[in-house]
Amino acid sequence: MTPAVGKKATGLIAATFTPLTPEGEINLAEIGPYVDYLLEQQGVKSIFVNGTTGEGMSLTVEERKMLAAEWCSKAKNKLENVIVHVGCMSLKDSQELAQHAGEIGADGIAVISPSFFKPATVGALKMFLQEVAAVVPAVPFYYYHIPAMTGVHLRSRDVLEGIDAEIPSFRGLKFSGSDLMDFGQCVSYSPSHWSLLYGMDEDSFRSSTYNYLGSSVNRLISAFNKGDLTMARTLQFQVQDILCYAMDCGFDLAVNKQLMSEVSGLVLGPPRLPLLPCPQSKAVSIARKLKQVLGVQ
């Protein structure tokens, strides 16, 4: 097979939540309405599924396959990019999910580092990534760096060194770390056809909060691109006001997921254990603040 070409990921990319029933089972029925909400209400055209926000590491391989297939099916001819996280503790499970993502037409795959038996060196990590990418050489490949969750603190810049020769399908990095020196060096090193997915960079913006703040952030970007810095700052401060309030309330994945339900009307259900459900009153309070700041009903 020829190496991946694919579309470069640009614009907002929402890290999606996984809809569950009250009993904790996968709820595929909400995915179609979820896609429509992102596109029509938030102007979000790309998604990252089965990642941290989607509780991917709490799902079985079969559940992740079902979800990936449904997201790709419902996003077809609507969204621009569906990037599926396929990383697992097991190389074989990661390869199985990668193969499946290729079969269902995913626009890209992302892989997290194993975190029980951790790679001791950059070389070991790159060997793992290479083995996963090799099963679907035509699918754009992203390394997902999130050291706070994996405990793997290898520098991403070192991982990127020469990676395009080792993984021809490599198309970028999802950087969810706090070491901005490392990220800055990644930006400096990266060729133009790669996408670096962070909170904010010049090509792509990736966040769970774009599930319900996408419209505001799209307006912010539009104002900035037009040179209207006054409007851009106003919108930026509004978003910051909402997120600061949320963090003061105690903002974790369970709260974030319940907040999305309150704002969107989608029935996303609780998180899966060991995460505990969010008290509805907390999410309602944050949703009220969001609507007050943005002036929406």
CSV table of C-alpha atoms in Angstrom, one decimal, residues 2-265:
chain,number,residue,atom,x,y,z
A,2,THR,CA,1.1,3.6,-0.6
A,3,PRO,CA,1.9,5.8,2.4
A,4,ALA,CA,-0.9,7.9,3.8
A,5,VAL,CA,-1.7,11.2,2.2
A,6,GLY,CA,-4.9,12.3,3.9
A,7,LYS,CA,-6.3,15.7,4.7
A,8,LYS,CA,-4.3,17.9,7.1
A,9,ALA,CA,-6.2,18.3,10.3
A,10,THR,CA,-7.1,22.0,10.7
A,11,GLY,CA,-9.6,24.0,12.7
A,12,LEU,CA,-11.4,22.9,15.8
A,13,ILE,CA,-11.2,19.2,16.8
A,14,ALA,CA,-13.6,18.1,19.5
A,15,ALA,CA,-12.5,15.3,21.7
A,16,THR,CA,-15.8,13.5,22.0
A,17,PHE,CA,-17.5,12.0,25.1
A,18,THR,CA,-18.7,8.4,24.9
A,19,PRO,CA,-22.5,8.1,25.4
A,20,LEU,CA,-23.4,5.5,28.0
A,21,THR,CA,-26.7,4.3,29.3
A,22,PRO,CA,-27.5,4.7,33.0
A,23,GLU,CA,-26.3,1.1,33.5
A,24,GLY,CA,-22.9,2.0,31.9
A,25,GLU,CA,-23.4,0.3,28.5
A,26,ILE,CA,-22.5,1.9,25.2
A,27,ASN,CA,-25.4,4.1,23.8
A,28,LEU,CA,-24.9,4.2,20.0
A,29,ALA,CA,-28.2,6.0,19.5
A,30,GLU,CA,-26.8,9.3,20.7
A,31,ILE,CA,-23.9,9.5,18.2
A,32,GLY,CA,-26.0,10.6,15.2
A,33,PRO,CA,-27.6,13.5,17.1
A,34,TYR,CA,-24.1,14.3,18.6
A,35,VAL,CA,-22.5,14.7,15.2
A,36,ASP,CA,-25.4,16.9,14.1
A,37,TYR,CA,-25.1,19.1,17.2
A,38,LEU,CA,-21.3,19.6,16.8
A,39,LEU,CA,-21.7,20.6,13.1
A,40,GLU,CA,-24.9,22.6,13.3
A,41,GLN,CA,-24.7,24.2,16.8
A,42,GLN,CA,-20.9,24.5,17.3
A,43,GLY,CA,-19.5,24.6,13.8
A,44,VAL,CA,-17.1,21.8,14.7
A,45,LYS,CA,-16.1,19.7,11.7
A,46,SER,CA,-13.5,17.3,13.1
A,47,ILE,CA,-13.5,14.9,16.0
A,48,PHE,CA,-11.1,12.8,18.1
A,49,VAL,CA,-12.9,9.7,19.4
A,50,ASN,CA,-12.1,7.0,22.0
A,51,GLY,CA,-9.4,9.2,23.6
A,52,THR,CA,-9.2,10.4,27.2
A,53,THR,CA,-12.4,12.4,27.0
A,54,GLY,CA,-14.1,9.4,25.5
A,55,GLU,CA,-12.9,7.1,28.3
A,56,GLY,CA,-11.2,4.9,25.7
A,57,MET,CA,-9.0,3.2,28.2
A,58,SER,CA,-12.0,2.1,30.2
A,59,LEU,CA,-13.7,0.5,27.2
A,60,THR,CA,-13.2,-3.0,25.8
A,61,VAL,CA,-11.7,-3.6,22.3
A,62,GLU,CA,-15.1,-4.6,21.0
A,63,GLU,CA,-16.8,-1.5,22.5
A,64,ARG,CA,-14.1,0.7,20.9
A,65,LYS,CA,-14.7,-0.9,17.5
A,66,MET,CA,-18.5,-0.3,17.8
A,67,LEU,CA,-18.0,3.3,18.7
A,68,ALA,CA,-15.4,4.0,16.0
A,69,ALA,CA,-17.6,2.4,13.4
A,70,GLU,CA,-20.7,4.4,14.5
A,71,TRP,CA,-18.8,7.7,14.6
A,72,CYS,CA,-17.4,7.1,11.1
A,73,SER,CA,-20.7,6.1,9.8
A,74,LYS,CA,-22.7,9.1,11.2
A,75,ALA,CA,-19.9,11.5,10.3
A,76,LYS,CA,-19.7,10.4,6.7
A,77,ASN,CA,-20.4,13.3,4.3
A,78,LYS,CA,-20.8,15.6,7.3
A,79,LEU,CA,-17.5,16.0,9.2
A,80,GLU,CA,-14.1,16.6,7.7
A,81,ASN,CA,-12.0,14.4,10.0
A,82,VAL,CA,-12.6,11.5,12.3
A,83,ILE,CA,-9.4,10.6,14.2
A,84,VAL,CA,-9.7,7.4,16.2
A,85,HIS,CA,-7.5,6.7,19.2
A,86,VAL,CA,-6.4,3.1,19.0
A,87,GLY,CA,-3.7,3.0,21.7
A,88,CYS,CA,-3.8,0.1,24.3
A,89,MET,CA,-1.6,-1.5,26.9
A,90,SER,CA,-1.2,-4.4,24.4
A,91,LEU,CA,0.5,-4.1,21.1
A,92,LYS,CA,-1.8,-6.7,19.6
A,93,ASP,CA,-5.0,-4.9,20.8
A,94,SER,CA,-3.6,-1.6,19.3
A,95,GLN,CA,-2.9,-3.3,16.0
A,96,GLU,CA,-6.4,-4.8,16.0
A,97,LEU,CA,-8.0,-1.4,16.6
A,98,ALA,CA,-5.8,0.2,14.0
A,99,GLN,CA,-6.7,-2.4,11.4
A,100,HIS,CA,-10.4,-1.9,12.2
A,101,ALA,CA,-10.1,1.9,11.9
A,102,GLY,CA,-8.6,1.5,8.4
A,103,GLU,CA,-11.5,-0.8,7.4
A,104,ILE,CA,-14.2,1.7,8.5
A,105,GLY,CA,-12.6,4.7,6.8
A,106,ALA,CA,-11.2,6.6,9.7
A,107,ASP,CA,-9.3,9.8,8.6
A,108,GLY,CA,-6.5,9.1,11.0
A,109,ILE,CA,-5.4,7.0,14.0
A,110,ALA,CA,-3.7,8.1,17.2
A,111,VAL,CA,-1.7,6.0,19.6
A,112,ILE,CA,-0.9,6.6,23.2
A,113,SER,CA,2.1,5.1,24.9
A,114,PRO,CA,1.6,1.9,26.9
A,115,SER,CA,1.6,2.9,30.6
A,116,PHE,CA,1.7,-0.4,32.7
A,117,PHE,CA,4.9,-1.7,31.1
A,118,LYS,CA,6.3,1.6,30.1
A,119,PRO,CA,8.8,2.1,27.3
A,120,ALA,CA,12.1,2.9,28.9
A,121,THR,CA,13.6,4.8,26.0
A,122,VAL,CA,12.5,6.8,23.0
A,123,GLY,CA,13.6,4.0,20.8
A,124,ALA,CA,11.3,1.5,22.5
A,125,LEU,CA,8.4,3.8,22.2
A,126,LYS,CA,9.0,4.5,18.6
A,127,MET,CA,9.2,0.7,17.9
A,128,PHE,CA,5.8,0.3,19.5
A,129,LEU,CA,4.3,3.1,17.4
A,130,GLN,CA,6.0,1.8,14.3
A,131,GLU,CA,4.4,-1.7,14.8
A,132,VAL,CA,0.9,-0.2,15.1
A,133,ALA,CA,1.3,2.1,12.1
A,134,ALA,CA,2.6,-0.7,9.9
A,135,VAL,CA,-0.7,-2.5,9.9
A,136,VAL,CA,-2.5,0.4,8.2
A,137,PRO,CA,0.2,2.3,6.2
A,138,ALA,CA,-2.4,4.2,4.2
A,139,VAL,CA,-4.0,5.8,7.3
A,140,PRO,CA,-2.5,9.1,8.7
A,141,PHE,CA,-0.9,8.3,12.0
A,142,TYR,CA,-0.6,10.6,15.1
A,143,TYR,CA,1.4,10.1,18.3
A,144,TYR,CA,-0.7,11.0,21.4
A,145,HIS,CA,1.5,12.4,24.2
A,146,ILE,CA,-0.2,12.7,27.6
A,147,PRO,CA,2.3,12.2,30.3
A,148,ALA,CA,0.1,13.1,33.2
A,149,MET,CA,-2.0,10.0,32.4
A,150,THR,CA,0.6,7.6,31.1
A,151,GLY,CA,3.5,8.5,33.4
A,152,VAL,CA,5.7,8.4,30.3
A,153,HIS,CA,7.8,11.6,30.3
A,154,LEU,CA,9.9,11.0,27.2
A,155,ARG,CA,10.3,14.3,25.2
A,156,SER,CA,8.1,14.5,22.2
A,157,ARG,CA,10.7,16.3,20.3
A,158,ASP,CA,13.0,13.3,20.6
A,159,VAL,CA,10.1,11.0,19.5
A,160,LEU,CA,9.7,13.2,16.3
A,161,GLU,CA,13.4,13.0,15.4
A,162,GLY,CA,13.5,11.0,12.1
A,163,ILE,CA,10.0,9.5,12.6
A,164,ASP,CA,8.9,10.2,9.1
A,165,ALA,CA,11.5,7.8,7.8
A,166,GLU,CA,10.4,5.1,10.3
A,167,ILE,CA,6.7,5.7,10.0
A,168,PRO,CA,5.9,7.1,6.5
A,169,SER,CA,2.2,7.6,7.4
A,170,PHE,CA,3.2,9.9,10.3
A,171,ARG,CA,1.1,13.1,10.2
A,172,GLY,CA,1.4,14.7,13.5
A,173,LEU,CA,1.4,14.9,17.3
A,174,LYS,CA,-1.4,15.3,19.8
A,175,PHE,CA,0.4,17.0,22.6
A,176,SER,CA,-1.4,17.0,26.0
A,177,GLY,CA,1.5,17.9,28.2
A,178,SER,CA,2.5,21.0,30.1
A,179,ASP,CA,6.1,21.3,28.9
A,180,LEU,CA,5.8,24.1,26.4
A,181,MET,CA,9.5,24.1,25.8
A,182,ASP,CA,9.2,20.6,24.4
A,183,PHE,CA,6.1,21.5,22.4
A,184,GLY,CA,7.8,24.6,21.0
A,185,GLN,CA,10.7,22.5,19.8
A,186,CYS,CA,8.2,20.1,18.2
A,187,VAL,CA,6.6,23.1,16.3
A,188,SER,CA,10.0,24.3,15.2
A,189,TYR,CA,11.0,20.8,13.9
A,190,SER,CA,7.8,19.8,12.2
A,191,PRO,CA,7.3,20.0,8.4
A,192,SER,CA,4.3,21.9,7.0
A,193,HIS,CA,2.3,18.7,6.2
A,194,TRP,CA,2.2,17.6,9.9
A,195,SER,CA,-0.6,18.7,12.3
A,196,LEU,CA,0.3,19.6,15.9
A,197,LEU,CA,-2.8,19.2,18.0
A,198,TYR,CA,-2.6,21.2,21.2
A,199,GLY,CA,-4.8,23.6,23.1
A,200,MET,CA,-3.9,26.3,20.5
A,201,ASP,CA,-1.5,26.4,17.6
A,202,GLU,CA,-1.6,27.9,14.1
A,203,ASP,CA,-3.1,24.8,12.4
A,204,SER,CA,-5.3,22.9,14.8
A,205,PHE,CA,-7.2,23.4,18.1
A,206,ARG,CA,-8.1,20.3,20.0
A,207,SER,CA,-10.2,20.3,23.2
A,208,SER,CA,-13.1,18.6,25.0
A,209,THR,CA,-14.6,22.0,25.7
A,210,TYR,CA,-15.2,22.6,22.0
A,211,ASN,CA,-18.1,20.2,22.3
A,212,TYR,CA,-20.1,23.1,23.8
A,213,LEU,CA,-17.8,26.2,23.3
A,214,GLY,CA,-16.9,25.5,19.7
A,215,SER,CA,-19.2,28.3,18.3
A,216,SER,CA,-17.6,30.9,20.6
A,217,VAL,CA,-14.0,29.8,19.7
A,218,ASN,CA,-14.8,29.7,16.0
A,219,ARG,CA,-16.0,33.3,16.3
A,220,LEU,CA,-12.8,34.2,18.2
A,221,ILE,CA,-10.6,32.7,15.5
A,222,SER,CA,-12.6,34.5,12.8
A,223,ALA,CA,-12.3,37.8,14.5
A,224,PHE,CA,-8.6,37.3,15.0
A,225,ASN,CA,-8.1,36.4,11.4
A,226,LYS,CA,-9.9,39.5,10.3
A,227,GLY,CA,-7.7,41.6,12.6
A,228,ASP,CA,-10.5,42.5,15.0
A,229,LEU,CA,-8.5,42.0,18.1
A,230,THR,CA,-11.0,43.8,20.3
A,231,MET,CA,-13.7,41.3,19.5
A,232,ALA,CA,-11.2,38.4,19.7
A,233,ARG,CA,-10.1,39.4,23.2
A,234,THR,CA,-13.7,39.9,24.3
A,235,LEU,CA,-14.5,36.3,23.2
A,236,GLN,CA,-11.3,35.0,24.7
A,237,PHE,CA,-12.1,36.5,28.1
A,238,GLN,CA,-15.7,35.1,27.9
A,239,VAL,CA,-14.3,31.6,27.4
A,240,GLN,CA,-11.8,32.1,30.2
A,241,ASP,CA,-14.5,33.4,32.5
A,242,ILE,CA,-16.5,30.2,31.9
A,243,LEU,CA,-13.6,27.8,32.3
A,244,CYS,CA,-12.3,29.6,35.4
A,245,TYR,CA,-15.7,29.3,37.0
A,246,ALA,CA,-15.8,25.6,36.1
A,247,MET,CA,-12.4,24.9,37.5
A,248,ASP,CA,-13.3,26.7,40.8
A,249,CYS,CA,-16.3,24.3,41.0
A,250,GLY,CA,-14.0,21.3,40.5
A,251,PHE,CA,-13.7,20.5,36.8
A,252,ASP,CA,-13.0,16.9,35.9
A,253,LEU,CA,-14.1,14.5,33.2
A,254,ALA,CA,-17.3,13.5,34.9
A,255,VAL,CA,-18.2,17.2,35.4
A,256,ASN,CA,-17.3,18.0,31.8
A,257,LYS,CA,-19.4,15.1,30.5
A,258,GLN,CA,-22.5,16.1,32.5
A,259,LEU,CA,-22.0,19.7,31.5
A,260,MET,CA,-22.1,18.7,27.8
A,261,SER,CA,-25.4,17.0,28.5
A,262,GLU,CA,-26.8,20.0,30.2
A,263,VAL,CA,-25.8,22.4,27.4
A,264,SER,CA,-26.5,20.2,24.4
A,265,GLY,CA,-29.5,18.2,25.6
